[in-house]
PDB file of C-alpha atoms in Angstrom:
ATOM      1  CA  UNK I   1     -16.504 -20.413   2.438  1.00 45.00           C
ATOM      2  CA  UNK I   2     -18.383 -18.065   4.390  1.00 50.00           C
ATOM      3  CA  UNK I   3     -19.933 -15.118   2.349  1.00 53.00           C
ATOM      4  CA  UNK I   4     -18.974 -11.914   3.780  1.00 50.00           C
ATOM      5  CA  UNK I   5     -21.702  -9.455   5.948  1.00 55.00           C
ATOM      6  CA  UNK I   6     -20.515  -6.665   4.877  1.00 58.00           C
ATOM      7  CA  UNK I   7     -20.520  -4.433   1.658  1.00 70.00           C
ATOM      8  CA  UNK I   8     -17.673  -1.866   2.800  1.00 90.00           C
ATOM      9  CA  UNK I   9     -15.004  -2.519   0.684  1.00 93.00           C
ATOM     10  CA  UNK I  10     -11.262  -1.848   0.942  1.00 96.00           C
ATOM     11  CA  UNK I  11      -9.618  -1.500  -2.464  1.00 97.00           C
ATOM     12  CA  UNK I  12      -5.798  -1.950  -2.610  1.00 98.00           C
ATOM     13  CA  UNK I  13      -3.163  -0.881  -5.381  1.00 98.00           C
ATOM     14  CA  UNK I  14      -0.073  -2.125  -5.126  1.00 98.00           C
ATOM     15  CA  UNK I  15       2.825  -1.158  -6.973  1.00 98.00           C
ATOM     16  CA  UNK I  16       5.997  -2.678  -7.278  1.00 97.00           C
ATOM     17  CA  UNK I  17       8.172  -3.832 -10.557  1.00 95.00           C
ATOM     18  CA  UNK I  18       8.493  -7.473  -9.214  1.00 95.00           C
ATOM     19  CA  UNK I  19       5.129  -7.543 -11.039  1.00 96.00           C
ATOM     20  CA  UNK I  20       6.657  -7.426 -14.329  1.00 95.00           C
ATOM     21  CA  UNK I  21       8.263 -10.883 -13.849  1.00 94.00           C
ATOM     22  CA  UNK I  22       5.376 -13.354 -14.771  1.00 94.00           C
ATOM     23  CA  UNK I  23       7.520 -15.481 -12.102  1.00 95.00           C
ATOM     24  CA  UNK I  24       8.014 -13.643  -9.717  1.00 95.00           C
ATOM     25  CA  UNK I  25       4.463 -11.619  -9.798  1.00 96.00           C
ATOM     26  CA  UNK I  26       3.259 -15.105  -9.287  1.00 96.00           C
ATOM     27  CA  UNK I  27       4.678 -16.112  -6.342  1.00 95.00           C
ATOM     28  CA  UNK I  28       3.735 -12.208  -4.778  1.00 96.00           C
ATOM     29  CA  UNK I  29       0.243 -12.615  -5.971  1.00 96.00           C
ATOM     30  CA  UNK I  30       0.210 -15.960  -3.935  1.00 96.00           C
ATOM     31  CA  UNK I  31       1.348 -14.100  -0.900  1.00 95.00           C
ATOM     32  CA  UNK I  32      -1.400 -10.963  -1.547  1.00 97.00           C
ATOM     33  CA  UNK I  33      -4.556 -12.985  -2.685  1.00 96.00           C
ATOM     34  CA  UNK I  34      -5.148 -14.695   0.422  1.00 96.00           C
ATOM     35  CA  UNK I  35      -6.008 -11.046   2.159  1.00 96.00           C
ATOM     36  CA  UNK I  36      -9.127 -11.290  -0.061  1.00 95.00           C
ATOM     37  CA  UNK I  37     -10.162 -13.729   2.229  1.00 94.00           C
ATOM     38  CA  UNK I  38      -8.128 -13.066   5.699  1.00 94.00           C
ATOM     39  CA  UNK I  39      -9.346  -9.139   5.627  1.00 94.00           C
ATOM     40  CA  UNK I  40     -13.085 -10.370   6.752  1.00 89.00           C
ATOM     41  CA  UNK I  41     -14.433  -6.839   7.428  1.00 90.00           C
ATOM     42  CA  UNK I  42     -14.347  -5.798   3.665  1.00 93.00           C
ATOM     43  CA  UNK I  43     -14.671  -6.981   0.479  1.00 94.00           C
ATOM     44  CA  UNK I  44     -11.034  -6.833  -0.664  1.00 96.00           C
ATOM     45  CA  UNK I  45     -10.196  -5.869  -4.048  1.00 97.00           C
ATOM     46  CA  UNK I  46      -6.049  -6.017  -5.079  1.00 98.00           C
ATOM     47  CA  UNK I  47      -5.011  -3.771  -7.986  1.00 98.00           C
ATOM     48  CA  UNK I  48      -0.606  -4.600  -9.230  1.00 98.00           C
ATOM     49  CA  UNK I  49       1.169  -2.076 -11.160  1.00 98.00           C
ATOM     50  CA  UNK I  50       4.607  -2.450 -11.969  1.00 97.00           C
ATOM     51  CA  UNK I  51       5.892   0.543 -13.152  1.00 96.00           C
ATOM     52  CA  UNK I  52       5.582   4.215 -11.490  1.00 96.00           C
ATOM     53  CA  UNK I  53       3.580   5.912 -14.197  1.00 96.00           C
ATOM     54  CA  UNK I  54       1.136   2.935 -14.085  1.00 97.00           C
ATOM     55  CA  UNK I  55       0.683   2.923 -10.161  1.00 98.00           C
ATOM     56  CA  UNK I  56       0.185   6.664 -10.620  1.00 98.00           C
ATOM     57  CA  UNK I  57      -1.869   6.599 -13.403  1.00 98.00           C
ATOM     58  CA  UNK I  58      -4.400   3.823 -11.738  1.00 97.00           C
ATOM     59  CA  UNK I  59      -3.770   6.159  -8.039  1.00 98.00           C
ATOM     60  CA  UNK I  60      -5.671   9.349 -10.379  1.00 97.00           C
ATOM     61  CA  UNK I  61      -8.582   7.192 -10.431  1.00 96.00           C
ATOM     62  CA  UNK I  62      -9.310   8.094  -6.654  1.00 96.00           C
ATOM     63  CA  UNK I  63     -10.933   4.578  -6.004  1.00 96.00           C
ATOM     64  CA  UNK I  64      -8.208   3.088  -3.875  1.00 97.00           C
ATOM     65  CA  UNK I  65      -8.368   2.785  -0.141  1.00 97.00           C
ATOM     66  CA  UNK I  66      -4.570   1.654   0.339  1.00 98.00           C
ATOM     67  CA  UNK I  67      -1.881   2.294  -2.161  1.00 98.00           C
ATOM     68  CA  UNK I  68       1.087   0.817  -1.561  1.00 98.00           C
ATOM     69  CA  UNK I  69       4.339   1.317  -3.657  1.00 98.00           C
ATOM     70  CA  UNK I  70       7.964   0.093  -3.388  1.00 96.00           C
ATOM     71  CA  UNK I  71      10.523   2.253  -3.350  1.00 95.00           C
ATOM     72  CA  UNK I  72      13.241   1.166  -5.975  1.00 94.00           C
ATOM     73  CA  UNK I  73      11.464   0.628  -9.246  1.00 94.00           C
ATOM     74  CA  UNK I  74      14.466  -0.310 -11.198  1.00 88.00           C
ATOM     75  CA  UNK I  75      14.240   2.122 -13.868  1.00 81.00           C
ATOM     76  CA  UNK I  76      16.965   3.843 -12.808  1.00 71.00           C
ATOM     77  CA  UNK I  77      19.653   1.506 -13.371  1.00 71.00           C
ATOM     78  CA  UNK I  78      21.220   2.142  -9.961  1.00 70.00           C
ATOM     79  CA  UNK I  79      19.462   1.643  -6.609  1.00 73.00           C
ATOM     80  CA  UNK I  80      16.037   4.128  -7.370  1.00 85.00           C
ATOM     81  CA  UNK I  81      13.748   6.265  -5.524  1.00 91.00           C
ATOM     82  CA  UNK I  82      10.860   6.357  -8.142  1.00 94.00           C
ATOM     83  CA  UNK I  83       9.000   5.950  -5.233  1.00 96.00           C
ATOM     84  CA  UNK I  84       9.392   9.186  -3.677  1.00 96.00           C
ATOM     85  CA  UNK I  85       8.325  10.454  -6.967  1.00 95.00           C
ATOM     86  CA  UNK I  86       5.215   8.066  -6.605  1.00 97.00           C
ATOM     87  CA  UNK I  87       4.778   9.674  -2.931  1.00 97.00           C
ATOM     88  CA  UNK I  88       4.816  13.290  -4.252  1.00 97.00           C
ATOM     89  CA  UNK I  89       2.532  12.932  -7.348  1.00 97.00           C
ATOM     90  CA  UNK I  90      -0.839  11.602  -4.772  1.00 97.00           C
ATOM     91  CA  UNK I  91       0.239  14.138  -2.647  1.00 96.00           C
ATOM     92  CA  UNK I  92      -0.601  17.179  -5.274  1.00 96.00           C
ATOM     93  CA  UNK I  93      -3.893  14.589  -6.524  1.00 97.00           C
ATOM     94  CA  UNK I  94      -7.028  16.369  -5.707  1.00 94.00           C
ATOM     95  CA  UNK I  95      -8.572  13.104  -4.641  1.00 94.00           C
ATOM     96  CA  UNK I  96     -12.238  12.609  -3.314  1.00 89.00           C
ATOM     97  CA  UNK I  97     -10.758   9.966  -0.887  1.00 88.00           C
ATOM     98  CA  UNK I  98      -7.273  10.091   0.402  1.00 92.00           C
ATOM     99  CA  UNK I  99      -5.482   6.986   0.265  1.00 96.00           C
ATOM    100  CA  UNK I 100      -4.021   5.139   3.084  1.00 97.00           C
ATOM    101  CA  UNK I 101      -0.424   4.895   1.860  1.00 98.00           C
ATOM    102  CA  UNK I 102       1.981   2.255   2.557  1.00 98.00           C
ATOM    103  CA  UNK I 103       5.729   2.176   1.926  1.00 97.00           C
ATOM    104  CA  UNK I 104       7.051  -1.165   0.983  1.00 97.00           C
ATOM    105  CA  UNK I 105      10.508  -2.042   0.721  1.00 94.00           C
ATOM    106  CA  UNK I 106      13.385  -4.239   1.854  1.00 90.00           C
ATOM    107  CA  UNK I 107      15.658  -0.772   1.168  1.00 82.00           C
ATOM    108  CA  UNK I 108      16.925   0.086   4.296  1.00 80.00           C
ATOM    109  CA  UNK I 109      19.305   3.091   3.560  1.00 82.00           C
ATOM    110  CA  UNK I 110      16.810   5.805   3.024  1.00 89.00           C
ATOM    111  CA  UNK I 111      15.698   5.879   7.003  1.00 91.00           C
ATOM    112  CA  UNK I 112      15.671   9.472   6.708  1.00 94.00           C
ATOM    113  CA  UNK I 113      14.017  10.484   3.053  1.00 95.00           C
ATOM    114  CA  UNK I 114      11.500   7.858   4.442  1.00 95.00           C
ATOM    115  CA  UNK I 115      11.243   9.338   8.319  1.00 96.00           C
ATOM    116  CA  UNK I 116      10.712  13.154   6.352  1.00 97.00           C
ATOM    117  CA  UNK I 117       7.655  11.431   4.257  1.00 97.00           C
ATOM    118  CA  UNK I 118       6.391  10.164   7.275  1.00 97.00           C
ATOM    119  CA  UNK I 119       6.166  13.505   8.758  1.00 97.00           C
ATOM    120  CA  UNK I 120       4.440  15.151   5.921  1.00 97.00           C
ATOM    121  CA  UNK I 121       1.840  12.474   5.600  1.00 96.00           C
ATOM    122  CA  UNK I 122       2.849  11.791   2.443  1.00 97.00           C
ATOM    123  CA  UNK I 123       3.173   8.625   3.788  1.00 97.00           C
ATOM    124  CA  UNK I 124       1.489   6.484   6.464  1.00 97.00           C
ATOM    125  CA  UNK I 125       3.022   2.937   7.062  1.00 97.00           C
ATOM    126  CA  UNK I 126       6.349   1.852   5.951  1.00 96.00           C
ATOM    127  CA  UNK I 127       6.915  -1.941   6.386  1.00 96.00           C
ATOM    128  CA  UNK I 128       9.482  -4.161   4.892  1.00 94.00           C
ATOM    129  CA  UNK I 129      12.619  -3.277   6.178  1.00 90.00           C
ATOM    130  CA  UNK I 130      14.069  -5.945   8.690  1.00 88.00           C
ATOM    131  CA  UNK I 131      11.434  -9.248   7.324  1.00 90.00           C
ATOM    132  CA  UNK I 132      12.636 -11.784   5.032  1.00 90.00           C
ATOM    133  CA  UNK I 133       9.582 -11.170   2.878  1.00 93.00           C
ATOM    134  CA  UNK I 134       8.296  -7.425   2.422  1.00 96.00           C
ATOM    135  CA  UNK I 135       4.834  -8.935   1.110  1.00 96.00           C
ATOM    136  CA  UNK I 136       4.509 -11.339   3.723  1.00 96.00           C
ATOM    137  CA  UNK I 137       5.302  -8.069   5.797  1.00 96.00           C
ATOM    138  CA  UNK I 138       2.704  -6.534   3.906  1.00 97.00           C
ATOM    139  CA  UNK I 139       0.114  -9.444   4.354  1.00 97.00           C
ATOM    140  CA  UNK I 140       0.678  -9.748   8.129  1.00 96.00           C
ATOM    141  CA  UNK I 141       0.044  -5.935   8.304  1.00 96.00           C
ATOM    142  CA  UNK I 142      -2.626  -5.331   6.352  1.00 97.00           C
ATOM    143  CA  UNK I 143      -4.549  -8.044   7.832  1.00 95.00           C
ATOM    144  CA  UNK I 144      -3.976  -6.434  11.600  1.00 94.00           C
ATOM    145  CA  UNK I 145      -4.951  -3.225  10.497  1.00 94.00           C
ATOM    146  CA  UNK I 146      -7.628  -4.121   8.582  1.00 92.00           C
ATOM    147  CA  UNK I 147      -9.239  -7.178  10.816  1.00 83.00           C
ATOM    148  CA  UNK I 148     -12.369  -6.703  13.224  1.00 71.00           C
ATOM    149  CA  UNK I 149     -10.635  -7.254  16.676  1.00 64.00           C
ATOM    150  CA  UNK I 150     -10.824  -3.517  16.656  1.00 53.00           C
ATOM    151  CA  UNK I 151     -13.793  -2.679  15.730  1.00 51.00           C
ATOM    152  CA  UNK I 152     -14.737   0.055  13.617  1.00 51.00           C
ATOM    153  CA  UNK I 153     -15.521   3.186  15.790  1.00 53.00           C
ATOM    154  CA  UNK I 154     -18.303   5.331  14.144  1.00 51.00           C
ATOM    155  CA  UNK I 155     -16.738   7.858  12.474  1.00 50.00           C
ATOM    156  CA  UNK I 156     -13.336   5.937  12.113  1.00 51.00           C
ATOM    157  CA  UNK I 157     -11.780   5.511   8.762  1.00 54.00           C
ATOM    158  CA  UNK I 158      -9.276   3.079   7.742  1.00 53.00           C
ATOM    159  CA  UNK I 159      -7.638   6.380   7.123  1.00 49.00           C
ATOM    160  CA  UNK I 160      -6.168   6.901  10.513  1.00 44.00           C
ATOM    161  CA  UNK I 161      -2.321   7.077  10.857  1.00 46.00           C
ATOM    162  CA  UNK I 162      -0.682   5.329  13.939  1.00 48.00           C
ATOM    163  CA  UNK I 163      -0.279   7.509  16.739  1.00 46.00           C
ATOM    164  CA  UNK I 164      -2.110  10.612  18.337  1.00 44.00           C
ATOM    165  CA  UNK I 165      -2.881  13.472  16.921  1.00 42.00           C
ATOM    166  CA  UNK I 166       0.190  15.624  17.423  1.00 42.00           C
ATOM    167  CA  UNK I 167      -0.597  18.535  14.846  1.00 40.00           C
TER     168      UNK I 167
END
Protein backbone atom coordinates (compact mmCIF):
# COMPACT_ATOMS: atom_id res chain seq x y z
CA UNK A 1 0.00 0.00 0.00
CA UNK A 2 1.70 2.93 -1.18
CA UNK A 3 1.39 6.05 1.15
CA UNK A 4 0.15 8.92 -0.70
CA UNK A 5 2.63 12.22 -1.75
CA UNK A 6 0.35 14.46 -1.37
CA UNK A 7 -1.55 16.36 1.48
CA UNK A 8 -4.36 18.05 -0.81
CA UNK A 9 -7.31 16.49 0.13
CA UNK A 10 -10.68 16.06 -1.60
CA UNK A 11 -13.53 15.66 0.88
CA UNK A 12 -16.79 14.10 -0.46
CA UNK A 13 -20.48 14.15 1.01
CA UNK A 14 -22.71 12.08 -0.36
CA UNK A 15 -26.24 12.02 0.16
CA UNK A 16 -28.67 9.62 -0.72
CA UNK A 17 -31.50 7.64 1.50
CA UNK A 18 -30.17 4.18 0.33
CA UNK A 19 -27.92 4.96 3.32
CA UNK A 20 -30.56 4.39 5.74
CA UNK A 21 -30.75 0.66 4.85
CA UNK A 22 -27.85 -0.92 6.95
CA UNK A 23 -28.06 -3.38 3.76
CA UNK A 24 -28.12 -1.60 1.29
CA UNK A 25 -25.65 1.36 2.64
CA UNK A 26 -23.36 -1.57 2.82
CA UNK A 27 -23.16 -2.74 -0.39
CA UNK A 28 -22.90 1.37 -1.66
CA UNK A 29 -20.19 1.92 0.82
CA UNK A 30 -18.38 -1.11 -0.87
CA UNK A 31 -18.75 0.55 -4.20
CA UNK A 32 -17.54 4.30 -2.69
CA UNK A 33 -14.62 3.21 -0.32
CA UNK A 34 -12.39 1.98 -2.86
CA UNK A 35 -12.06 5.84 -4.30
CA UNK A 36 -10.12 6.36 -1.03
CA UNK A 37 -7.61 4.50 -2.61
CA UNK A 38 -8.24 4.79 -6.63
CA UNK A 39 -8.37 8.88 -6.29
CA UNK A 40 -4.31 8.88 -5.80
CA UNK A 41 -3.92 12.69 -6.08
CA UNK A 42 -5.76 13.39 -2.70
CA UNK A 43 -6.35 12.13 0.41
CA UNK A 44 -10.01 11.12 0.04
CA UNK A 45 -12.34 11.55 2.78
CA UNK A 46 -16.31 10.12 2.12
CA UNK A 47 -19.01 11.75 4.27
CA UNK A 48 -23.09 9.58 3.74
CA UNK A 49 -26.14 11.33 4.70
CA UNK A 50 -29.34 9.90 4.12
CA UNK A 51 -31.81 12.30 4.56
CA UNK A 52 -31.99 16.01 2.97
CA UNK A 53 -31.79 18.02 6.15
CA UNK A 54 -28.73 15.90 7.15
CA UNK A 55 -26.81 16.31 3.72
CA UNK A 56 -27.67 19.99 4.15
CA UNK A 57 -26.93 20.33 7.51
CA UNK A 58 -23.25 18.54 7.10
CA UNK A 59 -23.07 20.85 3.34
CA UNK A 60 -23.26 24.28 6.07
CA UNK A 61 -20.10 23.07 7.36
CA UNK A 62 -18.27 24.42 4.13
CA UNK A 63 -15.56 21.59 4.34
CA UNK A 64 -16.67 19.52 1.39
CA UNK A 65 -15.00 19.55 -1.96
CA UNK A 66 -17.80 17.39 -3.83
CA UNK A 67 -21.30 17.03 -2.61
CA UNK A 68 -23.22 14.80 -4.24
CA UNK A 69 -27.02 14.17 -3.61
CA UNK A 70 -29.71 11.96 -5.21
CA UNK A 71 -32.58 13.27 -6.34
CA UNK A 72 -35.64 11.25 -4.94
CA UNK A 73 -35.19 11.03 -1.21
CA UNK A 74 -38.29 9.11 -0.53
CA UNK A 75 -39.84 11.30 1.89
CA UNK A 76 -42.33 12.22 -0.24
CA UNK A 77 -44.20 9.17 -0.65
CA UNK A 78 -44.44 9.56 -4.43
CA UNK A 79 -41.46 9.84 -6.80
CA UNK A 80 -39.50 13.16 -4.89
CA UNK A 81 -37.43 16.00 -5.80
CA UNK A 82 -35.94 16.74 -2.28
CA UNK A 83 -33.07 17.11 -4.21
CA UNK A 84 -33.78 20.19 -5.95
CA UNK A 85 -34.49 21.48 -2.58
CA UNK A 86 -30.93 20.14 -1.58
CA UNK A 87 -29.61 22.06 -4.87
CA UNK A 88 -31.22 25.41 -3.85
CA UNK A 89 -30.32 25.51 -0.09
CA UNK A 90 -25.99 25.41 -1.08
CA UNK A 91 -26.86 27.67 -3.58
CA UNK A 92 -28.05 30.63 -0.99
CA UNK A 93 -24.88 29.03 1.57
CA UNK A 94 -22.36 31.71 1.95
CA UNK A 95 -19.63 29.12 1.74
CA UNK A 96 -15.77 29.82 1.97
CA UNK A 97 -15.34 27.04 -0.71
CA UNK A 98 -17.92 26.23 -3.26
CA UNK A 99 -18.61 22.74 -3.67
CA UNK A 100 -18.25 20.75 -6.74
CA UNK A 101 -21.79 19.38 -7.00
CA UNK A 102 -22.84 16.21 -8.45
CA UNK A 103 -26.33 14.99 -9.33
CA UNK A 104 -26.85 11.35 -8.80
CA UNK A 105 -29.71 9.48 -9.87
CA UNK A 106 -31.13 6.62 -11.92
CA UNK A 107 -34.42 9.21 -12.35
CA UNK A 108 -34.57 9.88 -15.76
CA UNK A 109 -37.83 12.00 -16.16
CA UNK A 110 -36.66 15.28 -14.83
CA UNK A 111 -34.18 15.96 -18.06
CA UNK A 112 -35.34 19.37 -17.96
CA UNK A 113 -35.60 20.56 -14.01
CA UNK A 114 -32.09 18.89 -14.17
CA UNK A 115 -30.81 20.66 -17.71
CA UNK A 116 -32.24 24.31 -15.89
CA UNK A 117 -29.87 23.41 -12.68
CA UNK A 118 -27.22 22.79 -14.90
CA UNK A 119 -27.44 26.15 -16.35
CA UNK A 120 -27.52 28.02 -13.15
CA UNK A 121 -24.58 26.21 -11.71
CA UNK A 122 -26.48 25.03 -9.16
CA UNK A 123 -25.30 22.02 -10.37
CA UNK A 124 -22.16 20.66 -12.06
CA UNK A 125 -22.21 16.87 -13.03
CA UNK A 126 -25.22 14.79 -13.25
CA UNK A 127 -24.42 11.03 -13.68
CA UNK A 128 -26.58 8.06 -13.20
CA UNK A 129 -29.08 8.07 -15.65
CA UNK A 130 -28.58 5.29 -18.39
CA UNK A 131 -25.83 2.81 -15.94
CA UNK A 132 -27.01 -0.12 -14.17
CA UNK A 133 -25.36 1.20 -11.03
CA UNK A 134 -25.52 5.12 -10.30
CA UNK A 135 -22.56 4.60 -7.67
CA UNK A 136 -20.55 2.59 -9.82
CA UNK A 137 -21.41 5.62 -12.20
CA UNK A 138 -20.33 7.71 -9.53
CA UNK A 139 -17.03 5.73 -8.79
CA UNK A 140 -15.98 5.54 -12.46
CA UNK A 141 -16.49 9.38 -12.57
CA UNK A 142 -15.09 10.60 -9.76
CA UNK A 143 -12.04 8.68 -10.24
CA UNK A 144 -11.56 10.32 -14.01
CA UNK A 145 -12.09 13.58 -12.78
CA UNK A 146 -10.22 13.37 -9.93
CA UNK A 147 -7.05 11.09 -11.20
CA UNK A 148 -3.52 12.64 -12.22
CA UNK A 149 -3.54 11.85 -16.04
CA UNK A 150 -4.50 15.47 -16.14
CA UNK A 151 -2.51 17.07 -14.17
CA UNK A 152 -3.31 19.80 -12.00
CA UNK A 153 -2.72 23.17 -13.85
CA UNK A 154 -1.57 25.91 -11.36
CA UNK A 155 -4.33 27.74 -10.56
CA UNK A 156 -6.87 24.89 -11.46
CA UNK A 157 -9.39 23.79 -8.96
CA UNK A 158 -11.25 20.66 -8.87
CA UNK A 159 -13.90 23.28 -9.11
CA UNK A 160 -14.03 23.59 -12.83
CA UNK A 161 -17.31 22.66 -14.65
CA UNK A 162 -17.03 20.74 -18.03
CA UNK A 163 -16.95 22.90 -20.88
CA UNK A 164 -15.66 26.51 -21.79
CA UNK A 165 -16.38 29.36 -20.33
CA UNK A 166 -19.51 30.55 -22.09
CA UNK A 167 -20.68 33.37 -19.56
Amino acid sequence: KQTKMTNATLEILSGDDLFADPIISRSVKRCLEPLKEKITAYQTTLTYASTPREVTREAQKGTYDIIVTDLDYGTTGRVGTEGFDILESIAQMQLPKKPFIILCTSQDHQQEAIQKRLDEKKVHALVGPGSSNKFQALSTYLINKYSPQRAPEEGDTPLQSEGGEEE
